[in-house]
Coordinates of C-alpha atoms in Angstrom, one line a residue:
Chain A
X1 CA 111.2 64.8 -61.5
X2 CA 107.6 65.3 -62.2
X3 CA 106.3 63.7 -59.2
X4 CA 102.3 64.5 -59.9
X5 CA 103.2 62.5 -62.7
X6 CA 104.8 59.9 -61.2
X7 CA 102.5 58.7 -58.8
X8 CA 99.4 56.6 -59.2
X9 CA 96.6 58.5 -59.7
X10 CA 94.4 56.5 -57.7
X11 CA 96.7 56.2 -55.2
X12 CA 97.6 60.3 -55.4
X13 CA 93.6 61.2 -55.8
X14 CA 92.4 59.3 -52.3
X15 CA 92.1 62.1 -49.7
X16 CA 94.3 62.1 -46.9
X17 CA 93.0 61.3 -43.6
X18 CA 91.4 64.4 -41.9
X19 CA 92.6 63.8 -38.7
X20 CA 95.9 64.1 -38.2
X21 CA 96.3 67.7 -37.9
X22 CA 94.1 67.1 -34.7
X23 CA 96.5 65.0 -33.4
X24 CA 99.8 67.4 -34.2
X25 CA 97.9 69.7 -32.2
X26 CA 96.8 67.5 -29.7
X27 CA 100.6 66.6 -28.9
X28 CA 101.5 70.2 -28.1
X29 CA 99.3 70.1 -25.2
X30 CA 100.1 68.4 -22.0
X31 CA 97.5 68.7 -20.3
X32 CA 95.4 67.3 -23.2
X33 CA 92.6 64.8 -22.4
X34 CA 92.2 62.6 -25.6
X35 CA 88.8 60.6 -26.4
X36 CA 90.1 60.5 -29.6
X37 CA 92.3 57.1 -30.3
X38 CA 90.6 54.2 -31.0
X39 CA 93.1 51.9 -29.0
X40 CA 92.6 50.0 -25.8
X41 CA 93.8 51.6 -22.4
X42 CA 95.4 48.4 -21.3
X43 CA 98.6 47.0 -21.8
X44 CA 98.8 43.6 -23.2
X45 CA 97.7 40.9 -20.4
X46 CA 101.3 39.8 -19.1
X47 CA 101.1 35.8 -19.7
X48 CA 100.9 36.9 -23.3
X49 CA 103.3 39.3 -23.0
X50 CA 105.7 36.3 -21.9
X51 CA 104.9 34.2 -24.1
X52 CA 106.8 36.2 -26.8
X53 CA 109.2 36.7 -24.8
X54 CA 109.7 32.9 -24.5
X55 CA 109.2 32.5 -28.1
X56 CA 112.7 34.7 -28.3
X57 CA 114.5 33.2 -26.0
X58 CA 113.9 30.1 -27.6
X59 CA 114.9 31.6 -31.0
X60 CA 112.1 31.3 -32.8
X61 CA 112.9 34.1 -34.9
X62 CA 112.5 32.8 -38.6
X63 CA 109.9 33.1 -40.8
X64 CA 106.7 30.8 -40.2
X65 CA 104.5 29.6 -43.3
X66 CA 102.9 32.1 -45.1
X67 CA 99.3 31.5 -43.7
X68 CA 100.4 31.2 -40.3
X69 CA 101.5 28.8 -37.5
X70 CA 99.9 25.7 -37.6
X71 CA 98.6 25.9 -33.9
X72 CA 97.7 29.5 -34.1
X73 CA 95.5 28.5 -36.8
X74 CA 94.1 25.4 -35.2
X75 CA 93.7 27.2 -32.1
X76 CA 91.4 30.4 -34.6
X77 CA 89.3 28.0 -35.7
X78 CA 88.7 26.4 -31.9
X79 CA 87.7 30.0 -30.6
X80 CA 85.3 30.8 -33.5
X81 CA 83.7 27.9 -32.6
X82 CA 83.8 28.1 -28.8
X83 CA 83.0 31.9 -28.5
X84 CA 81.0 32.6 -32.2
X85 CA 79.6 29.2 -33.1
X86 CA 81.0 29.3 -36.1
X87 CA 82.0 25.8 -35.8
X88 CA 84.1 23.9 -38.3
X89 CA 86.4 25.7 -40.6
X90 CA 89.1 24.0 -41.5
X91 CA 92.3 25.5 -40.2
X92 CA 94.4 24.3 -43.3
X93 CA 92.5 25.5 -45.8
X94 CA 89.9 28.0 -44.4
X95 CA 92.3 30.5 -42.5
X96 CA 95.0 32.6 -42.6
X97 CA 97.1 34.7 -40.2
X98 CA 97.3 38.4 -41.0
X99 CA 99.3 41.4 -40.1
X100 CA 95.7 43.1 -38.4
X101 CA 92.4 43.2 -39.2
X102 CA 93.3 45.9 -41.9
X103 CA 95.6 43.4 -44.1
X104 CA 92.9 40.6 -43.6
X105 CA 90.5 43.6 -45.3
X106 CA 93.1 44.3 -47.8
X107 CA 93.1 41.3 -48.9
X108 CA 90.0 40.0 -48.8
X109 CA 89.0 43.2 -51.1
X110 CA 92.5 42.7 -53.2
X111 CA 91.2 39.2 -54.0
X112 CA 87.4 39.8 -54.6
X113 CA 87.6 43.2 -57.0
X114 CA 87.7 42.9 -60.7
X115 CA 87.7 46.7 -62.5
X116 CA 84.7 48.3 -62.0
X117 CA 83.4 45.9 -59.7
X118 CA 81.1 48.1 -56.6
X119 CA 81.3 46.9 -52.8
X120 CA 78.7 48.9 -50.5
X121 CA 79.9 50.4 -48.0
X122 CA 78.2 51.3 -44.4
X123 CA 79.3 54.4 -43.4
X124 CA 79.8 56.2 -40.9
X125 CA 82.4 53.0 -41.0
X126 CA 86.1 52.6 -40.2
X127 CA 87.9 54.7 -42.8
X128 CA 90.0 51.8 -44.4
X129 CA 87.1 50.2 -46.8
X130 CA 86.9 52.6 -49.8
X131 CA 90.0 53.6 -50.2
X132 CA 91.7 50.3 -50.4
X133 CA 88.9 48.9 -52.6
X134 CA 89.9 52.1 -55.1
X135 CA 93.0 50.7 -55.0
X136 CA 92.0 47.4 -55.7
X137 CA 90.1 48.9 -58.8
X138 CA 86.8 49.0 -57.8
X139 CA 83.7 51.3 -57.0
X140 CA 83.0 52.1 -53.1
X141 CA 78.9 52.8 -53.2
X142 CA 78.3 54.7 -49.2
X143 CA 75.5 53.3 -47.8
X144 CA 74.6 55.8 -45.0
X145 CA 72.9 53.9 -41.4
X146 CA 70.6 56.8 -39.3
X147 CA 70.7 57.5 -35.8
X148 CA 66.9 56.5 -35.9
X149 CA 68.2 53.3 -36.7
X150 CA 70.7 53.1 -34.0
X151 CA 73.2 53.1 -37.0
X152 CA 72.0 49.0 -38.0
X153 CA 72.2 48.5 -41.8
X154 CA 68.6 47.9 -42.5
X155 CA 67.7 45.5 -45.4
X156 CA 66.0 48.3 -47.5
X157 CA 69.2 50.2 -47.2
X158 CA 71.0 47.4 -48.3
X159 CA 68.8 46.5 -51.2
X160 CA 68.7 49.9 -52.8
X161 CA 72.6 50.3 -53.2
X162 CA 73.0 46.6 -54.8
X163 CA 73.4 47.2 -58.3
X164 CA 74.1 44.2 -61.2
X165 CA 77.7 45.3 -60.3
X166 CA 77.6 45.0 -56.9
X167 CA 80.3 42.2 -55.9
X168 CA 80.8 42.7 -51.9
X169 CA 79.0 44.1 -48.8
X170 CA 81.3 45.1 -45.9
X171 CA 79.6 44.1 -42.8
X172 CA 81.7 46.7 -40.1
X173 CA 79.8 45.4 -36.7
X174 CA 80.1 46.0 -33.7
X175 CA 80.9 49.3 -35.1
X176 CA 83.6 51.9 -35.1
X177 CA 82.8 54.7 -34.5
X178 CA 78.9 54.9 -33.7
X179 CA 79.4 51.4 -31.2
X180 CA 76.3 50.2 -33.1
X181 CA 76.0 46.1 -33.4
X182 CA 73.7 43.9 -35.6
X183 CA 71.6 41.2 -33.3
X184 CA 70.7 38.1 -35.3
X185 CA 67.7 39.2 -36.2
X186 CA 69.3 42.4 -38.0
X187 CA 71.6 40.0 -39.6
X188 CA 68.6 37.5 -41.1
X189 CA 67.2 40.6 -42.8
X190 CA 70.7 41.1 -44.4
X191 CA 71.1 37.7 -45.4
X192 CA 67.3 37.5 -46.6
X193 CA 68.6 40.1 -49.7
X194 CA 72.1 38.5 -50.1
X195 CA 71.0 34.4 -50.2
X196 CA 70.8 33.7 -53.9
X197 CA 73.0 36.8 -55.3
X198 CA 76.3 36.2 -56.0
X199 CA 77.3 38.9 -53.6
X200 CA 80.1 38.0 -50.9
X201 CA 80.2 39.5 -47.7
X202 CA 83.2 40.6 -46.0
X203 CA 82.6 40.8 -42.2
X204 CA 85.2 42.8 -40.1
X205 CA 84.3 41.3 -36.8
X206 CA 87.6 43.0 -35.1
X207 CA 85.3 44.4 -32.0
X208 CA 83.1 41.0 -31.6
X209 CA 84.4 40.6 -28.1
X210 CA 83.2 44.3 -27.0
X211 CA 79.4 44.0 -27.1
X212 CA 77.3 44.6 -23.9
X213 CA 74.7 42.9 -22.7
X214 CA 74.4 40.9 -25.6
X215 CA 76.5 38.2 -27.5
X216 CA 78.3 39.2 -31.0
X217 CA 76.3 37.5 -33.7
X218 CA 78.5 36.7 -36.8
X219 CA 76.3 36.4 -40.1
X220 CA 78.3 33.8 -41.3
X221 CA 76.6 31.7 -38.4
X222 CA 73.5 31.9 -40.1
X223 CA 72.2 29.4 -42.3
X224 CA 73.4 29.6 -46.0
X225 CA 75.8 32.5 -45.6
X226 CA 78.9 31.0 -44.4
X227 CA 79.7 29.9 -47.8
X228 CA 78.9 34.1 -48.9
X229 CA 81.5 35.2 -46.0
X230 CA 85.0 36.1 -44.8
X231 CA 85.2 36.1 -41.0
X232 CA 87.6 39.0 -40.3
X233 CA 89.0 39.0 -37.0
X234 CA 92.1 39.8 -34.4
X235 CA 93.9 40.2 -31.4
X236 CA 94.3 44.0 -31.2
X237 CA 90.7 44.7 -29.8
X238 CA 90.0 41.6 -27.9
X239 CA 93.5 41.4 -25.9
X240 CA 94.8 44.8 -26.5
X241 CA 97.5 43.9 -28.5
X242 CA 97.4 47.3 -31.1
X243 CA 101.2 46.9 -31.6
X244 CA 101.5 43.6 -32.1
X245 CA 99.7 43.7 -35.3
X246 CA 98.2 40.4 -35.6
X247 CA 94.6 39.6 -37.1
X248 CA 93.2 36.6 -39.5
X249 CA 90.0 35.2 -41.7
X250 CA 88.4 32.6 -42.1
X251 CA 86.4 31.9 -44.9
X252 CA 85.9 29.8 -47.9
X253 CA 88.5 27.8 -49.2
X254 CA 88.7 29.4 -52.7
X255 CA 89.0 32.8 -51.9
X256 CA 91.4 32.1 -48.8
X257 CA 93.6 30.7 -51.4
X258 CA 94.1 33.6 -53.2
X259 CA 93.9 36.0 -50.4
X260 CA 97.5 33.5 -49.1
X261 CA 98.6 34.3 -52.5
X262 CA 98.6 37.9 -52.4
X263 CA 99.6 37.9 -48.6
X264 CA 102.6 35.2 -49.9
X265 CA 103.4 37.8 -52.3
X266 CA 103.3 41.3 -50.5
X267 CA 103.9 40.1 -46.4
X268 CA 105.0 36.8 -46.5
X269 CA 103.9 36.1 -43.2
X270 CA 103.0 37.8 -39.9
X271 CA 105.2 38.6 -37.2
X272 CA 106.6 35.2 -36.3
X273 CA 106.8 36.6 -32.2
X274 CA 103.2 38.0 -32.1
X275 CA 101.8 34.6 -33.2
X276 CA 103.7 33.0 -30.6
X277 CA 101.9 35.2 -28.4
X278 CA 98.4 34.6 -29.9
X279 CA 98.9 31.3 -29.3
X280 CA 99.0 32.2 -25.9
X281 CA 95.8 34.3 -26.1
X282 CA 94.0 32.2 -27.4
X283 CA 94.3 29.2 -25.1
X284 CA 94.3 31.2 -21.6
X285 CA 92.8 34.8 -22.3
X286 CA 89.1 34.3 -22.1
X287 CA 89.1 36.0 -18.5
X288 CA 91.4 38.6 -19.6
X289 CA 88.2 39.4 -22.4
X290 CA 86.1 39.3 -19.5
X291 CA 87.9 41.1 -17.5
X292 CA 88.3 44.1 -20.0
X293 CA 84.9 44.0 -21.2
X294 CA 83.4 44.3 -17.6
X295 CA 85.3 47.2 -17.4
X296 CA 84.6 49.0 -20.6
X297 CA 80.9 48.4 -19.6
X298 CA 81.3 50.7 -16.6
X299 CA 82.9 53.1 -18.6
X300 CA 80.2 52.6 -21.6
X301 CA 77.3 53.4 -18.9
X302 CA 79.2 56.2 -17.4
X303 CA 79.9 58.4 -20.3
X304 CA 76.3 57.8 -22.0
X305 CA 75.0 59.1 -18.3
X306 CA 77.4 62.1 -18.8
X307 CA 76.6 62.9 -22.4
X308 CA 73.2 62.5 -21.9
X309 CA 73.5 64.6 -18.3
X310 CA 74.5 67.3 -20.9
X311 CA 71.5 67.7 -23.1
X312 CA 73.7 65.8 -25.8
X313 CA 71.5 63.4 -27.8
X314 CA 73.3 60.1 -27.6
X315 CA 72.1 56.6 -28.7
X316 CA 73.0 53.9 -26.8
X317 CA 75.9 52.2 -28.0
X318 CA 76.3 48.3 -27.5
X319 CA 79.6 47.6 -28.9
X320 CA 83.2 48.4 -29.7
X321 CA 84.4 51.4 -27.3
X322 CA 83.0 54.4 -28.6
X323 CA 80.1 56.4 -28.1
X324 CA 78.5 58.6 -30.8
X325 CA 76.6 61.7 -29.5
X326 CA 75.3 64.2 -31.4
X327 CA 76.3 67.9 -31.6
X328 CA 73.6 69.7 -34.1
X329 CA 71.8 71.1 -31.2
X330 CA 75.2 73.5 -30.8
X331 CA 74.8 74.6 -34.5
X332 CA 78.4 73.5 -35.0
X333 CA 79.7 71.5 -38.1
X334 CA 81.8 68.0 -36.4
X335 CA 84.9 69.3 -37.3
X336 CA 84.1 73.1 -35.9
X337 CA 82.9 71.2 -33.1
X338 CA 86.0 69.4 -32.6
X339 CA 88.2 71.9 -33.2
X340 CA 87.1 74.2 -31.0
X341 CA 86.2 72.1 -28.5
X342 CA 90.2 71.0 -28.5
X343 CA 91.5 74.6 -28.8
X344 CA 89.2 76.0 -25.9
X345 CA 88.9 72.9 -23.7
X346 CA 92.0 70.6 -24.5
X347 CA 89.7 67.8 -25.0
X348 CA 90.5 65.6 -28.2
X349 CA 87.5 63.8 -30.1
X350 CA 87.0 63.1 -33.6
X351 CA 84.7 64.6 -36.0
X352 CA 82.1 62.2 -37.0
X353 CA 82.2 63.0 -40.9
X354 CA 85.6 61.6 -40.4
X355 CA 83.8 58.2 -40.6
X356 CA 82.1 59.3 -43.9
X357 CA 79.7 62.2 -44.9
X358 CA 76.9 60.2 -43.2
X359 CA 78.6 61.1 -39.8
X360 CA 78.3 64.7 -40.1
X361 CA 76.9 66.1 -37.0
X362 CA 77.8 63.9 -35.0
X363 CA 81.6 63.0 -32.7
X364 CA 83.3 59.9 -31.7
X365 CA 84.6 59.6 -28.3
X366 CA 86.4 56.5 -27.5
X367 CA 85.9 55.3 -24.0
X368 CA 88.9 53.1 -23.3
X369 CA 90.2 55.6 -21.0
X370 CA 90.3 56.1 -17.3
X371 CA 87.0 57.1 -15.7
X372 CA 89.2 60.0 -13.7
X373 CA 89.7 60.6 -17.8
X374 CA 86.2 60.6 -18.9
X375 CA 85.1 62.7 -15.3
X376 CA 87.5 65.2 -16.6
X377 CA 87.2 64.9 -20.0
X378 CA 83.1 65.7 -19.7
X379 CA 83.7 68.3 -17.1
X380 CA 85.3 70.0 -19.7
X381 CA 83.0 69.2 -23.0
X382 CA 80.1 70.7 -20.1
X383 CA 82.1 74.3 -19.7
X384 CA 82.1 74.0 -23.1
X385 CA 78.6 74.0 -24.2
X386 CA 78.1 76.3 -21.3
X387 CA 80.3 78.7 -22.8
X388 CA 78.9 78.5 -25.5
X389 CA 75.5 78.9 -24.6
X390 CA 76.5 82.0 -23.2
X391 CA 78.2 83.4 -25.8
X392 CA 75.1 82.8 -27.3
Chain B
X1 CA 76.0 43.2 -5.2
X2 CA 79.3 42.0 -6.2
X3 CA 80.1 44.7 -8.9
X4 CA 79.9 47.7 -6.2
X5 CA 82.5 45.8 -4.3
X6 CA 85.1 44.8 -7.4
X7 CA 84.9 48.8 -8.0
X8 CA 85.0 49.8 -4.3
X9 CA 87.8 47.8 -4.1
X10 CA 90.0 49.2 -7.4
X11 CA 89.2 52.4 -6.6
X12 CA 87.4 53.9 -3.1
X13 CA 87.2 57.5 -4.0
X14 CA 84.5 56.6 -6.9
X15 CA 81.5 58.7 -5.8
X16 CA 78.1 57.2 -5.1
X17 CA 76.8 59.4 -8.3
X18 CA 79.9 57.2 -10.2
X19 CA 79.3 54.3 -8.8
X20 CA 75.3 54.9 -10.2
X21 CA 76.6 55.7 -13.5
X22 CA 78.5 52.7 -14.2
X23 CA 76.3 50.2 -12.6
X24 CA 73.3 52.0 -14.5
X25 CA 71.5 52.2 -11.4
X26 CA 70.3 55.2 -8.6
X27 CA 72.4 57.2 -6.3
X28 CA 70.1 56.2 -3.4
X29 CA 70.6 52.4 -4.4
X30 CA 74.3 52.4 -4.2
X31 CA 74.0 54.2 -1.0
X32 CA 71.8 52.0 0.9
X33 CA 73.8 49.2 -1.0
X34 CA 77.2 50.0 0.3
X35 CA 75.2 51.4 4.1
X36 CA 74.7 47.4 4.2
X37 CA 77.4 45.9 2.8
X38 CA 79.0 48.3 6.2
X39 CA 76.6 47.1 8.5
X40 CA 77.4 43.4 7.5
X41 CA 81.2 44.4 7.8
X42 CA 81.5 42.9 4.3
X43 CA 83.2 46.3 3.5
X44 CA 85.7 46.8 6.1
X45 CA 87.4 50.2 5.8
X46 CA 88.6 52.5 3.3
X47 CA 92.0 52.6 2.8
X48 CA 95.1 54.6 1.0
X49 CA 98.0 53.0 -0.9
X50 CA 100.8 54.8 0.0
X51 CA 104.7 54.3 -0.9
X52 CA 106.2 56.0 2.3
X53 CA 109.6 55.5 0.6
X54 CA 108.7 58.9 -1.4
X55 CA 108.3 60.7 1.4
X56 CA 110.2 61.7 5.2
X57 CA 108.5 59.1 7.3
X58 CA 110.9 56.5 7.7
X59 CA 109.0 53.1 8.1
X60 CA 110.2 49.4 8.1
X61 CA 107.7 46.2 7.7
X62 CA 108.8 43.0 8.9
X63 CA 107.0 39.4 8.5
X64 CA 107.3 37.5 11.5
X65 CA 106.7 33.5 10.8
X66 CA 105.7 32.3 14.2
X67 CA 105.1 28.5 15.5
X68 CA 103.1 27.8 17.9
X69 CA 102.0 25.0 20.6
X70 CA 98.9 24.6 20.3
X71 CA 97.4 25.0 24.0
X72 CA 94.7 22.4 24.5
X73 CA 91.3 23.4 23.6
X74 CA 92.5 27.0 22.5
X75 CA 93.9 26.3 19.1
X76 CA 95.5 29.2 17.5
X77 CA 92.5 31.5 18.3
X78 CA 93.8 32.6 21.8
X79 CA 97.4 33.1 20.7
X80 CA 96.2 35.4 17.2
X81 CA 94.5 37.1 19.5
X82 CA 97.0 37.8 21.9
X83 CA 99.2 38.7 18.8
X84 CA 96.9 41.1 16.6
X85 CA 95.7 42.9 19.6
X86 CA 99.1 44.8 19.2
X87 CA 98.8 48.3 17.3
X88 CA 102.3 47.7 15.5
X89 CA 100.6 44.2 14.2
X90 CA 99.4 45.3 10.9
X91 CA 98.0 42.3 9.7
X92 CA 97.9 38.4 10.9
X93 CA 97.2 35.5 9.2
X94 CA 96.9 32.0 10.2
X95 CA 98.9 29.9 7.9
X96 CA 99.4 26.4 5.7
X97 CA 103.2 25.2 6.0
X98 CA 106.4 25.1 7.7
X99 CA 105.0 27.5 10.1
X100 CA 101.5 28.9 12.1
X101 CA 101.1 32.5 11.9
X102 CA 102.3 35.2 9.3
X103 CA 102.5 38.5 11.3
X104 CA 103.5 41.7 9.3
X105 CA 104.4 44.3 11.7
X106 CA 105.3 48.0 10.8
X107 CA 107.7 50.3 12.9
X108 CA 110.1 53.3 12.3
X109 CA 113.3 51.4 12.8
X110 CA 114.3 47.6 12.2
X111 CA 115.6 48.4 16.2
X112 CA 112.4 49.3 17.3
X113 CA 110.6 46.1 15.2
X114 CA 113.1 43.8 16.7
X115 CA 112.5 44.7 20.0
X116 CA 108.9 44.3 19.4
X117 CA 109.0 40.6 18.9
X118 CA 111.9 40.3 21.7
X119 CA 110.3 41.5 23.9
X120 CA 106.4 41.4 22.9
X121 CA 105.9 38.6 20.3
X122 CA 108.3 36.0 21.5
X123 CA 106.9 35.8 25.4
X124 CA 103.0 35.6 24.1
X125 CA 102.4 32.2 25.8
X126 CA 102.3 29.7 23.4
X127 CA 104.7 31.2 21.2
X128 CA 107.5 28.6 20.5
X129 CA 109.5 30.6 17.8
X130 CA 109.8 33.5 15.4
X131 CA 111.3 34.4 12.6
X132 CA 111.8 37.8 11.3
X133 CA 112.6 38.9 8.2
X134 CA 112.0 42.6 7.1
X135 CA 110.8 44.2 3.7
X136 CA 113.7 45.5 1.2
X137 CA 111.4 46.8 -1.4
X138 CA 108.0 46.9 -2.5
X139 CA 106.9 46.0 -6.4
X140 CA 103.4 45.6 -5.9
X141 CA 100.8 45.9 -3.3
X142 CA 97.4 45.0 -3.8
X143 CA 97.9 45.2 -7.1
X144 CA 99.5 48.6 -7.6
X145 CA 103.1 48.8 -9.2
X146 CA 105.0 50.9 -6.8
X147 CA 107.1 51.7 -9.9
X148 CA 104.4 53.9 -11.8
X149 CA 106.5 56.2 -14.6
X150 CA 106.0 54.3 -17.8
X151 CA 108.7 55.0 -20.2
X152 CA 108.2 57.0 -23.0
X153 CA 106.6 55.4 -25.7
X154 CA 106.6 56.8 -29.1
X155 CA 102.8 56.2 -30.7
X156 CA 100.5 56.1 -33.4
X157 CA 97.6 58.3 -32.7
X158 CA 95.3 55.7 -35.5
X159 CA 91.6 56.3 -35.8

């Protein structure tokens, strides 16, 4: 079998995730400290937990409809309104129940792309966007956000990548990996160049419960753009429930029918358990948000202070769980940074061109770990640079 | 300030300098904070969580439910007092219910705890009756799992 000629070529010519050789590594080492994964220390809050439990023992173990359990999707639409403003989408036609975030993006991208059509892309960004809108047939344009900017898209940014064939804008804030977040006013720039185009946003929202200090703005909440936006949200961030794979949208009715189509089509529906348990969230995990999010906060101040105690330029992130400090002052490349760093040190972090070629010089360290972790795991980046500076 | 405590309370190794860094404040504040919070016994002691089952030290707790006759004009001040003065009285609490006072008492032997409240507990004036039952096994204490190894869990390391 000729396999290179077997496989899609668009599917064959995406480049493979950079990081997993890190990780390979990573496992051979016990005494490893990891800043790398972006995934929530905590386990799932246990009233959730037992609620799909209950949901077994009570047999409900079929499939539900394809866009999701009725209640799970009234109960979406209460908390986008209760926590987000985003009042009044209409849970039978305006939402659907995903398997994460990631399918909500697939879909949304799957049901927006004609050939050739462009979607602008901030980077450095989660690495999902580009390569599923190849797949969906269309052009991924990089927009790259600056440090100097604390990694916001600015307007001017936006305006020069928008092209007659520009049919989306992926909105990625709070942001993974630099932790940067748009404030309203960031957003009414945004929606200053989009009111009036035809271009649709798609908003991947997943880390709105993780901002500090300030309130997650969503740009569909702003006058004239809900009509312009998916909402794409889920439970893995805001209730630490990675495994449970469970995310939604909500957006205009047209294009949520199609994105149920596809989903119909390729998923059927999401794990009938895990939306037993969003249910669940959703009514009684407010304080459990709270909870979490006072606690990353600590750990947000705490590892800026130590990055910063370091002589590492860092910008201070107000979102998601990551920090994004920068590393040119060593004269290392990212990944020579992070390579050595987890050879000499143990200490796992992930290059920042990772996130896109925009990232360069700079790493991601994801602060949902133990503060003992982070004391540790800093100790060790500082006899690093010392080393270094020695070697020197 | 609230926060120091909550943390203080998780975890009361965190250094002063930690303690800064996560409240975004000065060493010097923290210190003076958590000098007052002593002063105003908000902060009582600093404590270790141990599970004595891991090591030699052989140790048995016990709750004692006590009722009591109220003596008039004492209340249960007098008799609590009587009862916590005890060192093997680890903690006492006065209580809603089908009884007075909850009194958790630590010794080496369930011997030595039962003749603590023979011949202790149950002749404190006002005492009318006790009740002891001792501790099998701990799950949790002040919010710790005694039960820490996690299984093995076979994961995704996903950016």
């Amino acid at each position: 079998m000729d396999y290179e000629k077997l496989l899609s070529r668009t599917a064959a010519d995406i480049p493979p995730s950079g990081i997993r050789k890190f990780f390979d590594y990573l496992e051979t080492m016990p005494d490893a400290i990891s800043l790398g994964v972006g995934e929530p220390d905590y386990q799932t809050p246990w009233h959730i937990r037992e609620a799909g439990i209950y949901s077994l023992t009570k047999g409900f173990t079929k499939y539900t409809g394809n866009a999701g359990l009725t209640e799970l999707r009234r109960e979406i639409c209460r908390y986008l309104a209760r926590r987000f403003d985003l009042d009044g989408y209409d849970w039978k036609s305006e939402t659907i129940v995903t398997v994460g975030g990631s399918e909500a993006i697939d879909l949304a991208l799957r049901a927006l792309i004609n050939p050739g059509d462009e979607v602008i892309v901030p980077e450095p960004s989660f690495v999902c966007y580009s390569p599923i809108a190849r797949l969906a047939g269309g052009v991924p344009v990089a927009v790259a956000t600056k440090a100097e900017n604390r990694f916001k898209l600015t307007a001017d940014e936006l305006r020069a990548a928008i092209t007659p064939r520009t049919k989306a804008l992926v909105l990625p804030f709070p942001n993974n990996p630099t932790g940067a977040i748009m404030e309203r006013g960031d957003l009414e720039a945004i929606a200053g160049v989009l009111r009036g185009t035809g271009i649709f946003v798609i908003s991947d929202e997943i880390y709105a419960e993780l901002t500090y200090g300030k309130r997650h703005v969503s740009i569909a909440s702003l006058e004239g753009m809900r009509e312009r936006t998916v909402v794409i949200g889920g439970f893995s961030k805001a209730y630490s429930m990675t495994g449970w794979r469970l995310g939604y949208a909500a957006g205009p009715e047209p294009l949520i029918k199609v994105m149920t189509k596809i989903h119909q089509y390729a998923i059927m529906c999401a794990p009938t358990t895990s939306q037993y348990a969003a249910i669940e969230a959703m009514r009684a995990g407010d304080e459990d948000i709270e909870a979490m999010r006072e606690d990353y906060g600590y750990r947000r101040r705490y590892i800026l202070k130590r990055f910063r105690d370091l002589g590492l330029d860092c910008f201070e992130a107000e979102g998601a769980f990551y920090v994004f400090p920068c590393i040119r002052s060593t004269g290392l490349s990212s990944e020579e940074f992070a390579e050595k760093l987890l050879v000499a040190e143990h200490v796992a972090v992930v290059p920042g061109n990772a996130f896109g070629a925009s990232g360069e010089g700079f790493i991601r360290c994801c602060y949902a770990a133990s503060i003992k972790n982070i004391d540790e795991a800093l100790d060790r980046i500082g006899r690093f640079l010392d080393t270094r500076t020695k070697e020197e | 300030m609230e926060n120091i405590l909550k943390l203080l309370e998780r975890d009361a190794r965190l250094t002063n300098s930690q303690l800064a860094a996560m409240l975004g404040t000065d060493e010097e504040t923290v210190a003076q904070e958590i000098k007052r919070l002593e002063n105003d016994h908000v902060i009582l002691g600093y404590k270790t969580l141990i599970d004595w089952e891991k090591t030699d030290k052989e140790v048995v707790t016990a709750i004692i439910e006590v009722r009591v006759t109220p003596q008039r004009g004492e209340g249960f001040e007098k008799v609590a007092e009587r009862i916590y003065q005890f060192e093997e009285v680890e903690s006492l609490y006065l209580m809603s219910g089908g009884f007075d006072l909850a009194v958790f008492i630590v010794g080496r032997t369930m011997r030595e705890v039962a003749l603590f409240v023979a011949t202790k507990l149950a002749p404190v004036e006002g005492v009318a009756s006790t009740a002891t039952h001792f501790i099998l096994k701990k799950y949790k204490e002040s919010g710790v799992f005694f039960e820490t190894e996690p299984e093995e869990q076979e994961r995704g390391y996903l950016l």
